[in-house]
Amino acid sequence: AKYETGLALAVLSELLASSEAIDEAISVAKEASDLFLELGARRDFASAQAVLADLAGKGHATPSGLPVERERLTALYGSSRALATAGSVAELLRTTADSVAAEVAAENAAVVLLGSSGGVDPVASALSDCDSLESDLAVLAPVLITYLRDSGQSPLRVDTSDAPEQIAPLLRTQGIRSVLLTSLVSGERTLGMLYLDYRRRDGSFSEEDRRFAEALAAQAATAIENAQLRAGLEDEIETLRWEVDARHSFASIIGQSLEMQRLFTLLEKVSRTAVTVLIEGESGTGKELVARAIHGNGPRKKERFVAQNCAALPEQLLESELFGHVRGAFTGALRDKPGLFEAADGGTFFLDEIADMPPSLQVKLLRVLQDGDIRRVGATDPISVDVRIVAATNKSLKDEVAAGRFREDLFYRLDVVRVTMPPLRDRRDDIPLLAQHFLDKFAGGRDCDPVPGFSERAMDLLVNYDWPGNVRELENEIQRAVALSEPGASITSSALSERIRSVQVAIHPPKPGTRLSLKDMVEDVEKRVILQVLHENSWNKSRTAQALGLSRQGLLKKIARFGLKPVEE
């Protein structure tokens, strides 16, 4: 803003000099010079110094009869400073319209911008007399701007009686007697126009009015274009920030499977809003992790994230925890206590295991979702809160409603956007990624040599296990394996729990889109079965052949054909 002010002062000093107001020109040029010196703008400072030297050589003589012009230049200077400090495009339009209305004795003043689609966006001065000016300009502006651009007559200062035939009928229809129009042009681009009119009083705009409007329009056009560019950059930066925050926020959720990619796409959309979210999924699938990601990537990320498990407390304690209580509400209530809803005001409240919320509290939660009001236990006055609700359950709320254990009206309030967490057994492609993530997490804290990874056999068992406890069970299993593994050695099957070591090879259909011939599928199954039985028999080929119903020679041929070999355990 300081640099733009400096430029405006430099322009003003030139205008003052051209009007032979040398004293004022020197004062303004010195102010511009001081600003450029402060900002370190060497080239502009040097230019301002050269202007000062030139002005000093001209002396201080000023002709008489210039008081009006000087007042206009002073007003233009004030307007320039106001434009330099204005922030948004809307503020610039209002500042420009008010500045010209305050200086030029017009009945109405407005700034009109051309929209990207060809429409107009008029902003009238607060000093205008006509209440319908903005709606009138919706009709007038397209024709007037087109005429100014095509005719090259800008500024245009005419009375309706002698206006060009292209615009005279339109001016008469709107009851306009005299009009002053100035195009807002920046470079090769026409941004819109500065508009002034008389509708009731007689007379025309003066030459001083025209010159002031032209000078102000030139400065306003540059300021408006800069503000539009700045707004566009800010929008682009905000979009990029959303994308970076989204990737960063979801980085803690490990997965590259098709199921997880679909989940990430949904989460990115949901996170940008404040909509209520219901997360359904088995225990251990990471519902709270997703809830935190939604909050951390949303518009409330700078506010608090509060979590409460609805199944963790008995009904009375849960009510007090959620809604708070007043002194004397029950035995032991020695002082007022705000609840978690108040703590989460402005932020996100994560209600885990929502299906286990008692019916009496379901009614109070419904009131929060409907009205945004809570009432502390023992209180009579409601308290307004602004809280985003993210609820989670390992049950089907729809089934709970059908069984009469959950309110139907509350279910529909919570089920605005539903996020379904896939169980780990349905995204086996993510198991190696998750296993390595947990290995890095737990092995990194050991004082001994790091664990380099997993043996092929161990990873095969991890991938084929069904994980009823989902990601949480896998995390605990890797933590156990790290504790039992030898320093500096890979995790082998012997470090895994018995329930995992006893898993049988699971045959899974190919992924959607994968094209395998029947022969390839049969060979893949055959290879897996032979490898499984070889491991079970410690690679004793005779026992393995007997278990498979093959001759020893036949087994050896298949081992060679599939390239099977023992894995270092």
XYZ file of C-alpha atoms in Angstrom:
569
model
C 0.000 0.000 0.000
C 2.898 2.410 0.716
C 4.417 1.848 -2.695
C 1.061 2.464 -4.420
C 0.687 5.635 -2.339
C 4.116 6.745 -3.530
C 3.129 6.223 -7.149
C -0.109 8.153 -6.591
C 1.846 11.034 -5.042
C 4.263 11.075 -7.975
C 1.342 11.307 -10.431
C -0.235 14.037 -8.334
C 2.997 16.052 -8.266
C 3.070 15.976 -12.071
C -0.540 17.166 -12.236
C 0.218 19.969 -9.809
C 3.270 20.968 -11.826
C 1.255 21.007 -15.068
C -1.179 23.383 -13.348
C 1.793 25.523 -12.304
C 1.088 24.887 -8.614
C 4.810 24.544 -7.982
C 4.775 24.828 -4.180
C 2.222 22.076 -3.841
C 4.005 19.976 -6.462
C 7.308 20.215 -4.559
C 5.628 19.246 -1.280
C 3.901 16.214 -2.808
C 6.997 15.126 -4.753
C 9.069 15.301 -1.561
C 6.524 13.112 0.226
C 6.723 10.583 -2.625
C 10.532 10.709 -2.467
C 10.496 10.015 1.287
C 8.204 7.017 0.809
C 10.400 5.514 -1.919
C 13.482 6.054 0.253
C 11.781 4.265 3.165
C 10.816 1.325 0.920
C 14.257 1.091 -0.675
C 12.818 1.703 -4.156
C 16.023 3.196 -5.571
C 14.859 3.814 -9.134
C 11.641 5.503 -8.045
C 13.540 7.506 -5.413
C 15.971 8.740 -8.050
C 13.078 9.725 -10.341
C 11.374 11.603 -7.511
C 14.629 13.422 -6.721
C 14.975 14.444 -10.376
C 11.425 15.819 -10.341
C 12.213 17.785 -7.190
C 15.315 19.278 -8.781
C 13.340 20.263 -11.871
C 10.583 21.854 -9.819
C 13.062 23.762 -7.690
C 14.511 25.269 -10.873
C 11.113 26.573 -11.964
C 10.692 28.822 -8.946
C 7.567 29.325 -6.895
C 5.567 31.695 -9.070
C 1.975 30.534 -9.513
C -0.668 32.271 -11.629
C -3.746 33.704 -10.059
C -7.207 32.287 -10.620
C -6.355 28.680 -9.691
C -8.104 28.167 -6.318
C -10.689 25.739 -7.744
C -8.027 23.754 -9.553
C -5.904 23.556 -6.427
C -8.863 22.378 -4.376
C -9.519 19.683 -6.971
C -5.889 18.588 -6.923
C -5.987 18.421 -3.134
C -9.170 16.337 -3.361
C -7.514 14.109 -5.956
C -4.559 13.638 -3.646
C -6.883 12.601 -0.806
C -8.718 10.224 -3.110
C -5.405 8.722 -4.258
C -4.422 7.963 -0.692
C -7.834 6.431 0.010
C -7.525 4.212 -3.073
C -4.023 3.130 -2.049
C -5.244 1.936 1.346
C -8.460 0.279 0.158
C -8.375 -3.502 0.353
C -11.005 -5.378 -1.631
C -12.413 -4.558 -5.068
C -15.761 -3.721 -3.471
C -14.077 -1.239 -1.123
C -12.264 0.371 -4.069
C -15.504 0.812 -5.998
C -17.237 2.397 -3.028
C -14.234 4.684 -2.335
C -14.100 5.830 -5.964
C -17.843 6.481 -6.175
C -17.900 8.382 -2.874
C -14.798 10.415 -3.793
C -16.189 11.648 -7.088
C -19.637 12.294 -5.580
C -18.119 14.347 -2.762
C -16.118 16.538 -5.151
C -18.331 16.850 -8.221
C -21.783 18.354 -7.649
C -23.562 15.476 -9.361
C -26.875 14.135 -8.158
C -25.730 10.570 -8.726
C -22.333 8.894 -8.985
C -21.396 5.261 -9.497
C -18.629 2.954 -10.637
C -19.560 0.139 -12.985
C -17.378 -2.919 -13.603
C -17.736 -5.285 -16.522
C -18.156 -8.904 -15.458
C -16.310 -11.793 -17.071
C -19.550 -12.913 -18.733
C -20.308 -9.447 -20.126
C -22.656 -8.380 -17.345
C -22.179 -5.304 -15.178
C -21.618 -4.793 -11.459
C -22.598 -1.218 -10.497
C -21.757 0.286 -7.095
C -23.465 3.618 -6.432
C -22.176 6.273 -4.079
C -23.898 6.533 -0.727
C -24.340 10.235 -1.583
C -26.504 9.523 -4.646
C -30.103 10.767 -4.665
C -31.630 8.033 -6.828
C -32.547 4.881 -4.893
C -32.864 2.869 -8.112
C -29.496 3.958 -9.521
C -27.889 0.511 -9.409
C -30.867 -1.146 -11.136
C -30.992 1.704 -13.705
C -27.328 1.162 -14.489
C -27.967 -2.503 -15.179
C -29.813 -1.227 -18.267
C -27.726 1.854 -19.041
C -24.184 0.656 -18.438
C -23.753 -1.981 -21.203
C -24.831 0.521 -23.875
C -22.795 3.427 -22.454
C -19.598 1.411 -21.961
C -19.859 0.028 -25.487
C -20.348 3.538 -26.905
C -17.327 4.916 -25.002
C -15.142 2.071 -26.201
C -16.244 2.163 -29.850
C -16.314 5.950 -30.229
C -13.138 6.683 -28.295
C -14.922 9.642 -26.679
C -13.809 9.278 -23.082
C -14.426 11.283 -21.013
C -17.842 12.094 -22.479
C -19.591 15.197 -21.070
C -22.961 15.853 -22.727
C -26.507 17.004 -22.082
C -29.289 14.706 -23.226
C -30.517 17.367 -25.668
C -27.292 17.178 -27.690
C -26.165 13.617 -26.833
C -25.101 11.233 -29.640
C -28.060 9.488 -31.229
C -26.752 6.070 -30.085
C -27.347 6.933 -26.419
C -29.738 9.929 -26.380
C -33.007 7.888 -26.433
C -31.813 5.721 -23.552
C -30.862 8.766 -21.472
C -34.245 10.380 -22.098
C -36.063 7.177 -21.144
C -34.249 7.166 -17.778
C -35.029 10.862 -17.186
C -31.382 11.957 -17.320
C -30.615 15.607 -18.222
C -26.824 15.626 -18.226
C -24.210 12.900 -17.944
C -20.439 12.631 -17.471
C -18.900 9.280 -18.423
C -15.269 8.176 -18.109
C -13.930 4.773 -19.122
C -11.927 2.775 -16.588
C -9.040 1.520 -18.705
C -5.914 -0.312 -17.607
C -3.517 -1.059 -20.435
C -5.537 -2.589 -23.267
C -8.358 -3.669 -20.996
C -11.601 -1.780 -20.377
C -12.684 -2.532 -16.817
C -15.880 -0.448 -16.786
C -16.741 3.219 -16.357
C -17.145 6.080 -13.922
C -20.710 7.470 -14.159
C -22.194 10.819 -13.031
C -25.565 12.399 -13.875
C -28.082 15.175 -13.269
C -31.747 14.184 -13.325
C -33.575 17.074 -11.676
C -31.389 20.183 -11.719
C -30.505 22.219 -14.786
C -26.954 22.774 -15.906
C -24.047 20.779 -17.203
C -20.844 19.340 -15.825
C -17.898 21.736 -15.953
C -14.504 21.273 -17.559
C -13.028 21.001 -14.035
C -15.491 18.175 -13.318
C -14.351 16.395 -16.462
C -10.656 16.738 -15.633
C -11.152 15.543 -12.049
C -13.223 12.536 -13.137
C -10.631 11.627 -15.780
C -7.719 11.797 -13.322
C -9.585 9.841 -10.661
C -10.697 7.195 -13.172
C -7.099 6.646 -14.284
C -5.938 6.022 -10.727
C -8.997 3.940 -9.843
C -8.560 1.685 -12.889
C -4.997 0.796 -11.877
C -6.006 0.214 -8.264
C -8.991 -1.931 -9.266
C -6.959 -4.104 -11.625
C -4.290 -4.593 -8.953
C -6.969 -5.532 -6.430
C -8.515 -8.013 -8.882
C -5.111 -9.586 -9.512
C -4.466 -9.730 -5.778
C -7.862 -11.331 -5.149
C -7.180 -13.887 -7.877
C -3.802 -14.708 -6.356
C -5.338 -14.990 -2.896
C -7.970 -17.393 -4.244
C -5.265 -19.441 -5.936
C -3.138 -19.443 -2.783
C -6.153 -20.506 -0.725
C -6.883 -23.323 -3.158
C -3.266 -24.488 -2.999
C -3.326 -24.196 0.787
C -6.435 -26.401 0.883
C -4.691 -28.987 -1.286
C -1.495 -28.948 0.784
C -3.432 -29.082 4.055
C -5.553 -31.916 2.714
C -2.550 -34.011 1.772
C -0.822 -33.224 5.024
C -3.914 -33.877 7.099
C -4.691 -37.197 5.421
C -1.039 -38.310 5.458
C -1.630 -39.951 8.832
C -4.202 -42.264 7.215
C -2.176 -44.968 5.505
C -3.563 -46.580 2.359
C -3.303 -46.746 -1.398
C -5.974 -49.340 -2.147
C -8.963 -48.471 -4.318
C -11.194 -48.412 -1.224
C -8.955 -45.878 0.514
C -8.611 -43.681 -2.570
C -12.394 -43.429 -2.705
C -12.402 -42.569 0.994
C -9.783 -39.823 0.549
C -11.810 -38.264 -2.285
C -14.906 -38.123 -0.064
C -12.986 -36.768 2.919
C -11.457 -33.931 0.890
C -14.947 -32.814 -0.173
C -16.504 -33.161 3.278
C -13.627 -31.419 5.065
C -14.208 -28.119 3.246
C -17.665 -27.734 4.756
C -19.117 -27.675 8.264
C -21.654 -30.413 7.482
C -22.485 -33.072 10.091
C -20.709 -36.375 9.399
C -21.535 -39.926 10.484
C -18.629 -42.389 10.388
C -19.552 -46.070 10.396
C -17.057 -48.895 10.604
C -15.827 -51.822 12.660
C -13.768 -51.246 15.794
C -10.143 -50.456 15.015
C -10.678 -49.087 11.512
C -9.507 -45.581 12.465
C -12.757 -43.645 12.867
C -11.308 -41.079 15.264
C -8.284 -40.631 13.003
C -10.659 -39.765 10.158
C -12.658 -37.425 12.397
C -9.478 -35.551 13.323
C -8.496 -35.351 9.647
C -11.897 -33.868 8.772
C -11.479 -31.245 11.481
C -7.820 -30.551 10.754
C -8.507 -29.893 7.086
C -11.710 -27.917 7.531
C -12.735 -24.303 8.159
C -12.654 -24.877 11.943
C -9.132 -26.296 12.090
C -7.873 -23.410 14.240
C -10.513 -24.139 16.872
C -10.721 -27.040 19.341
C -11.327 -30.686 18.518
C -13.143 -32.349 21.429
C -13.820 -36.098 21.646
C -16.040 -38.168 23.926
C -16.866 -41.881 23.901
C -20.575 -42.168 24.603
C -20.191 -45.720 25.925
C -17.476 -44.844 28.430
C -19.626 -43.214 31.138
C -22.961 -43.948 32.873
C -25.901 -41.798 31.824
C -25.800 -39.134 34.574
C -22.064 -38.621 34.335
C -22.208 -38.516 30.533
C -24.937 -35.848 30.618
C -22.886 -33.680 32.965
C -19.760 -34.240 30.865
C -21.499 -33.291 27.633
C -23.751 -30.442 28.753
C -22.207 -29.285 32.038
C -24.051 -28.565 35.287
C -24.803 -25.748 37.677
C -23.960 -25.644 41.345
C -26.324 -27.777 43.418
C -27.716 -29.683 40.443
C -26.898 -32.961 42.215
C -24.891 -34.242 45.149
C -21.285 -33.256 44.656
C -22.022 -30.391 42.262
C -20.162 -27.792 44.324
C -19.673 -25.283 41.505
C -20.814 -24.500 37.973
C -19.090 -26.659 35.381
C -19.203 -26.049 31.627
C -19.665 -29.132 29.464
C -17.765 -30.384 26.455
C -20.208 -28.734 24.049
C -19.207 -25.360 25.448
C -15.546 -26.348 25.269
C -16.003 -27.254 21.600
C -17.830 -24.004 20.733
C -16.569 -22.858 17.330
C -14.814 -26.168 16.740
C -15.629 -29.848 16.219
C -17.146 -32.316 18.679
C -16.436 -35.982 17.953
C -19.009 -38.300 19.547
C -17.681 -41.850 19.382
C -19.921 -44.898 19.831
C -22.975 -42.696 19.301
C -25.247 -45.763 19.079
C -24.699 -46.337 22.818
C -25.952 -42.884 23.836
C -28.915 -43.226 26.269
C -32.333 -42.212 24.859
C -32.700 -39.258 27.253
C -29.452 -37.760 25.978
C -30.413 -38.450 22.375
C -33.240 -35.934 22.871
C -30.819 -33.282 24.159
C -28.389 -33.937 21.305
C -31.242 -33.549 18.821
C -31.955 -30.105 20.299
C -28.324 -29.095 19.789
C -28.452 -30.150 16.137
C -31.782 -28.401 15.552
C -31.373 -25.149 17.499
C -27.726 -24.917 18.515
C -28.799 -24.683 22.174
C -27.689 -26.662 25.207
C -28.905 -26.576 28.802
C -26.650 -27.436 31.697
C -27.915 -30.003 34.192
C -30.019 -28.106 36.760
C -30.178 -24.910 34.678
C -33.222 -23.247 33.132
C -31.598 -20.900 30.614
C -30.240 -22.271 27.335
C -26.734 -21.555 26.070
C -26.077 -21.145 22.347
C -23.152 -23.053 20.874
C -21.736 -23.347 17.370
C -20.346 -26.871 17.111
C -19.718 -29.170 14.183
C -20.777 -32.717 15.053
C -18.841 -35.714 13.771
C -20.323 -38.947 15.142
C -19.012 -42.503 14.870
C -20.330 -45.976 15.529
C -19.290 -49.587 15.023
C -22.947 -50.526 14.645
C -25.457 -49.841 11.913
C -27.517 -46.902 13.141
C -30.209 -47.821 10.653
C -30.520 -51.234 12.315
C -30.517 -49.571 15.738
C -33.411 -47.354 14.628
C -35.322 -50.405 13.360
C -34.750 -52.121 16.710
C -36.095 -49.075 18.573
C -32.817 -48.331 20.351
C -32.008 -45.113 18.499
C -34.228 -42.157 17.621
C -35.102 -41.981 13.945
C -35.192 -38.165 13.872
C -31.717 -38.002 15.409
C -30.429 -40.578 12.936
C -31.473 -38.396 9.995
C -29.893 -35.329 11.648
C -26.597 -37.182 12.015
C -26.685 -39.012 8.685
C -26.079 -35.933 6.511
C -22.860 -37.313 5.044
C -21.960 -40.914 5.818
C -18.364 -42.112 5.739
C -17.956 -45.887 5.764
C -14.590 -47.182 6.923
C -13.542 -50.369 5.069
C -12.306 -53.220 7.278
C -8.682 -54.176 6.852
C -9.557 -57.556 5.320
C -11.196 -55.671 2.425
C -8.052 -53.684 1.669
C -5.269 -56.233 1.975
C -3.080 -54.219 -0.424
C -2.615 -51.711 2.400
C -1.338 -54.277 4.940
C 2.341 -54.118 3.831
C 2.226 -50.302 3.993
C 0.637 -50.300 7.423
C 2.947 -52.999 8.728
C 6.025 -51.060 7.614
C 4.583 -47.852 9.096
C 4.133 -49.490 12.495
C 7.521 -51.171 12.234
C 9.167 -47.773 11.697
C 7.163 -46.377 14.602
C 8.067 -49.033 17.163
C 11.523 -50.107 15.985
C 12.707 -46.509 15.895
C 12.503 -46.252 19.669
C 14.838 -49.171 20.363
C 18.404 -48.610 21.476
C 19.645 -51.658 19.562
C 20.109 -52.078 15.806
C 17.043 -51.204 13.706
C 14.732 -53.870 12.299
C 15.287 -54.003 8.522
C 11.854 -55.374 7.606
C 9.779 -58.527 7.362
C 10.625 -61.925 5.975
C 8.592 -63.006 2.981
C 6.860 -65.681 5.042
C 5.955 -63.239 7.821
C 4.495 -60.707 5.382
C 2.547 -63.445 3.596
C 0.969 -64.448 6.903
C 0.132 -60.839 7.772
C -1.538 -60.270 4.414
C -3.604 -63.458 4.615
C -4.830 -62.976 8.188
C -8.382 -61.556 8.434
C -7.681 -58.998 11.212
C -10.994 -58.907 13.093
C -9.524 -56.076 15.185
C -8.538 -54.215 12.007
C -5.724 -51.612 12.017
C -5.582 -51.462 15.814
C -4.949 -55.209 15.994
C -2.252 -54.971 13.321
C -0.547 -52.150 15.234
C -0.498 -54.207 18.426
C 0.814 -57.235 16.567
C 3.717 -55.315 15.035
C 4.568 -53.787 18.414
C 4.676 -57.329 19.892
C 6.778 -58.639 16.999
C 9.306 -55.819 17.368
C 9.659 -56.603 21.073
C 10.276 -60.311 20.358
C 12.537 -59.950 17.333
C 16.312 -60.258 17.443
C 18.311 -57.002 17.267
C 19.191 -56.111 13.701
C 17.206 -59.024 12.239
C 14.049 -58.997 10.092
C 10.771 -59.963 11.690
C 10.080 -63.619 10.932
C 6.989 -65.750 11.329
C 8.273 -67.016 14.682
C 7.808 -63.500 16.141
C 4.127 -63.456 15.177
C 1.232 -64.612 17.328
C 0.037 -68.200 17.073
C -3.322 -67.157 15.616
C -1.480 -65.533 12.716
C 1.070 -68.319 12.214
C -1.771 -70.841 11.879
C -3.538 -68.931 9.129
C -4.299 -70.841 5.952
C -3.579 -69.402 2.533
C -6.594 -67.402 1.451
C -7.547 -67.437 -2.193
C -8.806 -64.000 -3.213
C -10.405 -63.141 -6.552
C -8.453 -60.774 -8.775
C -9.084 -57.057 -8.315
C -11.669 -55.384 -10.532
C -10.091 -54.544 -13.852
C -7.394 -57.224 -13.555
C -7.524 -59.669 -16.462
C -6.157 -63.152 -15.710
C -6.660 -66.241 -17.761
C -8.069 -69.333 -16.095
C -4.685 -71.010 -16.488
C -2.922 -68.123 -14.695
C -5.416 -68.217 -11.856
C -5.049 -71.988 -11.414
C -1.244 -71.727 -11.414
C -1.330 -68.900 -8.859
C -3.499 -70.978 -6.510
C -1.312 -74.051 -7.039
C 1.849 -72.095 -6.266
C 0.375 -70.645 -3.057
C -0.847 -74.029 -1.798
C 2.477 -75.766 -2.476
C 4.410 -72.949 -0.778
C 2.083 -73.074 2.244
C 2.503 -76.831 2.715
C 6.272 -76.614 2.226
C 6.455 -74.058 5.040
C 4.266 -76.212 7.283
C 6.621 -79.157 6.731
C 9.817 -77.100 7.134
C 10.600 -77.730 3.467
C 10.737 -81.493 3.922
C 9.896 -82.465 0.345
C 8.896 -86.063 1.035
C 6.342 -85.109 3.695
C 5.107 -82.221 1.526
C 4.650 -84.505 -1.509
C 2.736 -87.001 0.634
C 0.498 -84.241 2.066
C -0.264 -82.962 -1.418
C -0.810 -86.392 -2.965
C 2.121 -85.945 -5.341
C 5.207 -87.991 -6.096
C 8.433 -86.532 -4.785
C 9.660 -86.127 -8.369
C 6.433 -84.371 -9.348
C 6.797 -81.956 -6.439
C 10.404 -81.178 -7.396
C 9.323 -80.347 -10.953
C 6.657 -77.920 -9.673
C 9.126 -76.280 -7.264
C 11.518 -75.727 -10.162
C 8.724 -74.550 -12.455
C 7.413 -71.932 -10.006
C 10.879 -70.935 -8.796
C 10.019 -71.722 -5.180
C 12.751 -71.562 -2.576
C 13.013 -71.445 1.220
C 12.842 -68.005 2.802
C 15.502 -67.025 5.306
C 13.683 -66.892 8.652
